[in-house]
Coordinates of C-alpha atoms in Angstrom, one line a residue:
M1 CA -35.7 -31.3 6.7
P2 CA -34.8 -31.2 10.4
T3 CA -33.0 -28.1 11.6
I4 CA -29.2 -28.4 11.5
T5 CA -27.3 -27.3 14.7
L6 CA -23.6 -26.6 15.0
D7 CA -22.7 -26.1 18.4
G8 CA -19.3 -24.8 19.4
V9 CA -17.8 -26.7 16.5
V10 CA -14.0 -26.7 16.1
K11 CA -11.8 -28.1 13.4
N12 CA -8.2 -28.1 13.8
Y13 CA -5.6 -29.7 11.5
G14 CA -2.6 -29.8 14.1
A15 CA -1.8 -26.0 13.4
D16 CA -1.7 -23.3 16.0
T17 CA -4.8 -21.8 14.9
N18 CA -8.2 -23.5 14.3
A19 CA -9.6 -23.7 10.8
V20 CA -13.0 -23.4 12.2
D21 CA -13.1 -21.9 15.6
R22 CA -16.2 -22.4 18.0
L23 CA -18.9 -22.1 15.3
D24 CA -22.4 -21.7 16.5
L25 CA -24.8 -22.0 13.6
T26 CA -28.5 -23.1 13.1
I27 CA -29.7 -23.9 9.7
E28 CA -33.6 -24.0 9.5
D29 CA -35.8 -26.1 7.6
G30 CA -36.1 -24.6 4.0
D31 CA -33.2 -22.3 4.4
F32 CA -31.1 -21.3 1.6
M33 CA -27.9 -20.5 3.6
C34 CA -25.0 -19.1 2.1
L35 CA -21.7 -19.4 3.7
L36 CA -19.7 -16.3 2.5
G37 CA -16.2 -15.3 3.0
P38 CA -12.6 -15.1 1.5
S39 CA -10.6 -18.1 0.7
G40 CA -9.3 -20.0 3.8
C41 CA -12.1 -18.5 6.1
G42 CA -13.5 -22.2 6.9
K43 CA -16.6 -22.2 4.7
T44 CA -15.7 -25.4 2.9
T45 CA -14.4 -27.1 5.9
T46 CA -17.8 -26.3 7.5
V47 CA -19.8 -27.9 4.7
R48 CA -17.5 -31.1 4.8
M49 CA -18.0 -31.4 8.5
I50 CA -21.9 -31.1 8.0
A51 CA -21.6 -33.9 5.1
G52 CA -19.5 -36.1 7.5
L53 CA -16.4 -35.9 5.1
E54 CA -14.4 -34.2 8.0
N55 CA -14.5 -35.3 11.5
I56 CA -14.9 -32.3 14.0
T57 CA -12.3 -31.8 16.6
D58 CA -14.7 -30.5 19.3
G59 CA -18.4 -29.5 19.7
S60 CA -21.3 -31.2 18.1
I61 CA -23.3 -31.3 15.0
A62 CA -27.0 -32.4 15.3
I63 CA -29.5 -32.9 12.3
G64 CA -33.1 -32.7 14.1
D65 CA -32.8 -34.4 17.4
A66 CA -30.0 -36.9 16.2
V67 CA -26.4 -35.9 17.0
V68 CA -24.4 -37.0 14.0
D69 CA -20.9 -36.0 15.2
E70 CA -19.7 -35.3 18.9
P71 CA -16.1 -36.4 19.5
K72 CA -16.5 -36.2 23.3
A73 CA -19.4 -38.7 23.3
G74 CA -17.7 -40.8 20.6
R75 CA -20.6 -40.4 18.2
F76 CA -20.3 -40.2 14.5
V77 CA -22.7 -41.0 11.8
P78 CA -21.1 -41.7 8.4
P79 CA -21.9 -39.6 5.2
E80 CA -24.0 -42.1 3.5
K81 CA -26.5 -42.3 6.4
R82 CA -27.0 -38.6 6.7
D83 CA -29.3 -38.3 3.6
I84 CA -27.3 -35.5 2.2
G85 CA -26.8 -34.3 -1.5
L86 CA -23.4 -33.0 -2.5
V87 CA -22.3 -31.0 -5.5
F88 CA -18.7 -29.7 -5.4
Q89 CA -16.8 -27.2 -7.7
S90 CA -15.3 -30.1 -9.8
Y91 CA -18.7 -31.7 -10.4
A92 CA -17.1 -35.2 -10.0
L93 CA -19.1 -36.8 -12.7
W94 CA -18.0 -40.4 -13.9
P95 CA -16.4 -39.8 -17.3
H96 CA -17.0 -43.4 -18.6
L97 CA -20.7 -43.1 -17.7
T98 CA -23.5 -41.3 -19.9
V99 CA -25.5 -38.4 -18.5
G100 CA -28.4 -40.9 -17.8
D101 CA -26.0 -43.3 -16.0
N102 CA -24.5 -40.5 -14.0
V103 CA -27.9 -39.3 -12.8
E104 CA -28.9 -42.9 -12.0
Y105 CA -25.8 -43.7 -10.1
G106 CA -26.8 -42.7 -6.6
L107 CA -30.1 -44.5 -7.0
K108 CA -28.3 -47.8 -7.8
L109 CA -26.2 -47.4 -4.6
R110 CA -29.5 -47.1 -2.7
K111 CA -30.9 -50.2 -4.5
V112 CA -33.9 -48.3 -6.0
A113 CA -36.1 -50.5 -8.2
K114 CA -35.3 -50.3 -11.9
A115 CA -38.7 -48.9 -13.0
E116 CA -38.3 -46.1 -10.3
R117 CA -34.8 -45.3 -11.3
A118 CA -35.8 -44.8 -14.8
D119 CA -38.8 -42.4 -13.7
R120 CA -36.7 -40.4 -11.6
V121 CA -33.9 -40.0 -14.1
S122 CA -36.3 -39.0 -16.7
K123 CA -38.1 -36.4 -14.5
M124 CA -34.8 -34.9 -13.1
T125 CA -33.3 -34.6 -16.7
E126 CA -36.5 -33.1 -18.1
K127 CA -36.8 -30.5 -15.2
L128 CA -33.1 -29.5 -15.7
G129 CA -33.1 -29.3 -19.4
I130 CA -30.7 -32.1 -20.1
A131 CA -33.0 -34.9 -21.4
P132 CA -31.7 -34.6 -25.0
Y133 CA -28.2 -35.3 -23.6
V134 CA -28.8 -38.6 -21.6
G135 CA -26.8 -40.7 -24.1
R136 CA -23.8 -38.4 -24.2
Y137 CA -20.7 -38.5 -22.0
P138 CA -19.4 -35.6 -19.6
A139 CA -16.7 -34.8 -22.1
Q140 CA -19.3 -34.0 -24.7
L141 CA -21.0 -31.4 -22.7
S142 CA -20.5 -27.8 -21.8
G143 CA -19.6 -26.6 -18.3
G144 CA -23.2 -25.5 -17.8
Q145 CA -24.5 -28.7 -18.9
Q146 CA -22.2 -30.7 -16.7
Q147 CA -23.3 -28.6 -13.8
R148 CA -27.0 -29.6 -14.4
V149 CA -26.0 -33.1 -14.6
A150 CA -24.4 -32.9 -11.2
L151 CA -27.5 -31.2 -9.8
A152 CA -29.9 -33.8 -11.4
R153 CA -27.8 -36.7 -9.9
M154 CA -28.1 -35.1 -6.4
L155 CA -31.9 -34.2 -6.8
A156 CA -32.7 -37.7 -8.1
V157 CA -32.1 -39.2 -4.5
N158 CA -34.4 -36.7 -3.0
P159 CA -31.8 -35.6 -0.4
Q160 CA -33.1 -33.8 2.9
L161 CA -30.2 -31.4 2.6
M162 CA -28.2 -30.0 -0.3
L163 CA -24.6 -29.0 0.2
L164 CA -23.2 -26.9 -2.8
D165 CA -19.4 -26.0 -2.6
E166 CA -18.8 -23.3 -4.9
P167 CA -20.6 -25.1 -7.9
L168 CA -20.6 -22.2 -10.2
S169 CA -17.0 -21.1 -10.1
N170 CA -16.0 -22.8 -13.3
L171 CA -18.6 -21.2 -15.3
D172 CA -18.6 -18.0 -17.4
S173 CA -20.4 -15.0 -16.4
R174 CA -23.6 -15.7 -18.4
L175 CA -23.8 -19.3 -17.3
R176 CA -23.4 -18.2 -13.8
L177 CA -26.2 -16.0 -14.1
E178 CA -28.4 -18.7 -15.7
M179 CA -27.4 -21.3 -13.0
R180 CA -28.2 -18.8 -10.1
A181 CA -31.7 -18.5 -11.5
E182 CA -31.8 -22.3 -11.9
L183 CA -30.8 -22.9 -8.3
K184 CA -33.4 -20.3 -7.0
R185 CA -36.0 -22.2 -8.9
I186 CA -34.9 -25.6 -7.7
H187 CA -34.9 -24.3 -4.2
D188 CA -38.5 -22.9 -4.4
E189 CA -39.8 -25.9 -6.3
F190 CA -38.3 -28.7 -4.2
K191 CA -38.5 -26.8 -0.7
A192 CA -35.1 -28.2 0.1
T193 CA -32.8 -26.9 2.7
V194 CA -29.6 -25.7 1.0
V195 CA -26.1 -24.8 2.2
F196 CA -24.3 -23.0 -0.6
V197 CA -20.6 -22.1 -0.1
T198 CA -19.4 -19.1 -2.2
H199 CA -16.7 -16.3 -1.9
D200 CA -18.9 -14.2 -4.4
Q201 CA -21.1 -11.7 -2.7
W202 CA -23.5 -11.2 -5.4
E203 CA -24.3 -15.1 -5.4
A204 CA -25.1 -14.7 -1.7
M205 CA -27.1 -11.6 -2.0
T206 CA -29.1 -12.9 -4.8
L207 CA -29.9 -16.6 -3.7
A208 CA -29.7 -16.8 0.1
T209 CA -32.5 -16.4 2.6
R210 CA -29.7 -16.1 5.2
V211 CA -26.1 -15.5 4.8
A212 CA -23.4 -16.5 7.2
V213 CA -20.2 -14.5 6.9
M214 CA -17.0 -16.0 8.0
N215 CA -13.4 -14.8 8.5
Q216 CA -10.4 -16.7 9.5
G217 CA -12.7 -19.6 10.8
V218 CA -14.8 -17.3 13.0
L219 CA -18.5 -16.6 12.3
Q220 CA -18.8 -12.8 11.8
Q221 CA -22.5 -12.2 11.3
V222 CA -25.7 -14.2 10.3
G223 CA -28.9 -12.7 8.8
S224 CA -30.8 -11.8 5.7
P225 CA -28.7 -10.5 2.8
M226 CA -30.1 -6.9 3.2
D227 CA -29.7 -7.0 7.1
I228 CA -26.2 -7.8 6.6
Y229 CA -25.7 -5.3 3.8
D230 CA -27.6 -2.4 5.6
R231 CA -26.3 -3.1 9.2
P232 CA -23.0 -4.9 9.1
K233 CA -21.9 -6.0 12.6
N234 CA -18.3 -5.0 12.2
R235 CA -15.9 -3.5 9.6
F236 CA -15.0 -6.7 8.1
V237 CA -18.5 -7.5 7.1
A238 CA -19.0 -3.9 5.8
N239 CA -15.9 -4.0 3.8
F240 CA -16.5 -7.6 2.3
L241 CA -19.9 -6.7 0.9
G242 CA -20.3 -4.0 -1.7
V243 CA -18.9 -3.2 -5.2
P244 CA -17.4 -0.6 -5.2
P245 CA -16.4 -1.3 -1.6
M246 CA -17.5 0.8 1.4
N247 CA -15.6 4.2 1.7
F248 CA -13.9 4.4 5.2
I249 CA -12.7 7.5 7.0
E250 CA -10.3 6.9 9.6
M251 CA -10.8 9.1 12.7
G252 CA -8.2 10.7 15.1
A253 CA -5.8 11.5 12.0
G254 CA -6.6 15.2 12.1
S255 CA -7.3 15.2 8.4
P256 CA -9.9 17.3 6.7
Q257 CA -12.3 14.6 6.0
A258 CA -12.2 13.4 9.7
G259 CA -13.0 16.9 10.7
F260 CA -16.0 16.8 8.7
V261 CA -17.1 13.6 10.1
S262 CA -16.5 14.7 13.7
E263 CA -18.8 17.7 13.2
F264 CA -21.6 15.3 12.1
L265 CA -21.0 12.9 14.8
A266 CA -20.6 15.4 17.6
S267 CA -24.1 14.9 19.1
R268 CA -24.6 11.6 17.7
V269 CA -22.4 9.4 19.8
D270 CA -21.6 9.6 23.4
R271 CA -17.7 9.2 23.1
I272 CA -16.4 10.5 19.9
E273 CA -12.9 9.5 20.9
A274 CA -14.0 5.8 20.9
V275 CA -14.8 6.0 17.2
G276 CA -12.1 4.4 15.0
S277 CA -13.7 4.7 11.6
V278 CA -16.8 5.8 9.7
G279 CA -18.1 4.1 6.5
V280 CA -20.4 5.1 3.6
R281 CA -21.4 2.9 0.8
P282 CA -20.7 4.7 -2.7
E283 CA -24.3 4.2 -3.7
A284 CA -25.4 6.0 -0.5
L285 CA -23.5 9.3 -1.6
S286 CA -25.3 11.8 -3.8
V287 CA -23.2 14.0 -5.8
E288 CA -24.3 17.6 -5.3
Q289 CA -23.2 21.3 -6.2
T290 CA -21.7 23.2 -3.2
D291 CA -24.5 24.8 -1.3
P292 CA -23.6 27.0 1.7
D293 CA -27.3 27.1 2.8
R294 CA -27.5 23.6 2.9
P295 CA -29.5 22.6 6.2
S296 CA -27.7 20.6 8.9
G297 CA -28.6 16.9 9.2
P298 CA -26.9 14.8 6.5
L299 CA -23.2 14.0 6.4
V300 CA -21.5 16.5 3.9
L301 CA -18.0 16.1 2.4
P302 CA -16.7 18.8 0.4
G303 CA -14.3 17.7 -2.3
R304 CA -13.0 17.9 -6.0
V305 CA -13.9 15.6 -8.7
E306 CA -10.8 13.5 -9.7
S307 CA -12.5 11.3 -12.4
V308 CA -15.8 10.0 -13.7
M309 CA -15.7 6.4 -14.7
P310 CA -18.6 4.7 -16.7
T311 CA -19.5 1.2 -15.4
G312 CA -22.2 0.3 -17.8
G313 CA -25.6 1.6 -16.4
S314 CA -23.9 3.9 -13.8
W315 CA -20.9 6.1 -13.2
T316 CA -18.2 6.0 -10.5
V317 CA -17.2 9.4 -9.3
E318 CA -13.7 9.6 -7.7
T319 CA -13.5 12.5 -5.4
A320 CA -10.6 14.0 -3.6
I321 CA -11.4 14.9 0.0
G322 CA -8.3 16.0 1.9
D323 CA -5.6 13.4 1.0
Q324 CA -8.3 10.6 0.6
R325 CA -10.2 9.4 -2.3
V326 CA -13.8 8.8 -1.8
Y327 CA -16.1 7.0 -4.4
A328 CA -19.7 7.7 -5.2
T329 CA -21.9 6.0 -7.7
T330 CA -24.4 7.8 -9.6
L331 CA -27.1 6.9 -12.4
Q332 CA -27.0 10.5 -13.9
R333 CA -23.5 11.9 -14.7
G334 CA -24.8 15.4 -15.5
A335 CA -22.2 18.0 -16.2
L336 CA -19.6 16.7 -13.9
R337 CA -15.9 17.5 -15.1
N338 CA -12.6 16.7 -13.6
G339 CA -11.6 19.5 -11.0
D340 CA -15.2 20.5 -10.2
R341 CA -16.0 21.3 -6.6
I342 CA -18.9 19.2 -5.3
E343 CA -20.2 18.0 -2.2
L344 CA -21.0 14.4 -1.5
V345 CA -24.0 14.1 0.9
A346 CA -25.3 11.0 2.8
D347 CA -28.4 10.7 4.8
P348 CA -27.5 9.9 8.5
G349 CA -29.0 6.3 8.3
A350 CA -26.6 5.5 5.6
V351 CA -23.4 6.3 7.8
H352 CA -21.8 3.2 9.5
V353 CA -19.8 3.9 12.6
F354 CA -17.3 1.5 13.9
D355 CA -15.2 1.7 17.2
I356 CA -11.5 1.4 17.6
D357 CA -12.1 -2.5 17.8
E358 CA -13.9 -2.3 14.4
Q359 CA -17.2 -3.3 16.0
R360 CA -20.5 -1.5 14.9
V361 CA -21.5 1.6 17.0
E362 CA -25.2 2.7 17.0
I363 CA -25.7 6.3 16.4
N364 CA -28.7 8.7 16.7
S365 CA -29.7 9.2 13.0
D366 CA -32.8 11.2 14.0
H367 CA -30.8 14.2 15.3

């Protein structure tokens, strides 16, 4: 699959603000790119523009060396000529056609020979575990089976690019887990380029080779899942990824917790007055007994245990530090009780600093 390049892409529906605003994004051959963000951030619009279902307002979209949409140059390649496979949240299966006929439908439109159509349908339904259902109709299938039919129909035409718009959102949690594994296997086996739209951070983290985080039509950060998780570019990205979400301590408020953080940052940033907030993920905080002889180096937040909540394989510890609640996760509950005085300790490398404009600030974590 050639590289897909979105250069300064804008989409405006006549409102004061753009649905997608000056989007620069490159999707490499073989990428499993997840477009991640809250509802209304522009991710579905972006996929529809790549597919040719939406005309862009400005900028250009190129697939390889061929520009497929550029309003200023009067260029537009229709969807059927872009060699793209689409699967949407609704699956869009023909209710009056059997599973086999649904999978075969795209091949008929492309006027593929009958023998080859039958061979491709047989292979795709076998690979996706729906061969026993080829004579059934969509209404006779479960949600997960319908999802596999939609995928088989797309894969049967051997598309260069697969666009998936929240295809798992209608499934229950167990089926979602199974289909995530199935999509990962399909990507590995077919070596296809995939663009996957989701608001579910765990889908993005577990499926993607790269993630593009969007908010209000603006691209916030692009990188591997762990790059974005470990080094968020701004506070929005830091807050959007993570369950429980990142703890934030606001600076400049004169609170006890801000005082502890100020001491930690004193020799680690050039201008502490420019720091707007500091974030630490719950899993990066270890819950320890108060130790007056603890060596300097890590961030230490003294507090009081408010509650210890089981979450299955771990516990979430709610701690009061001044007037703020800070959360830590631990695999070992130990003897923690409500009211215990403890210290939350974080290694310097796990502390995320953001300026007053909510952009990342690098600190000297080796001090």
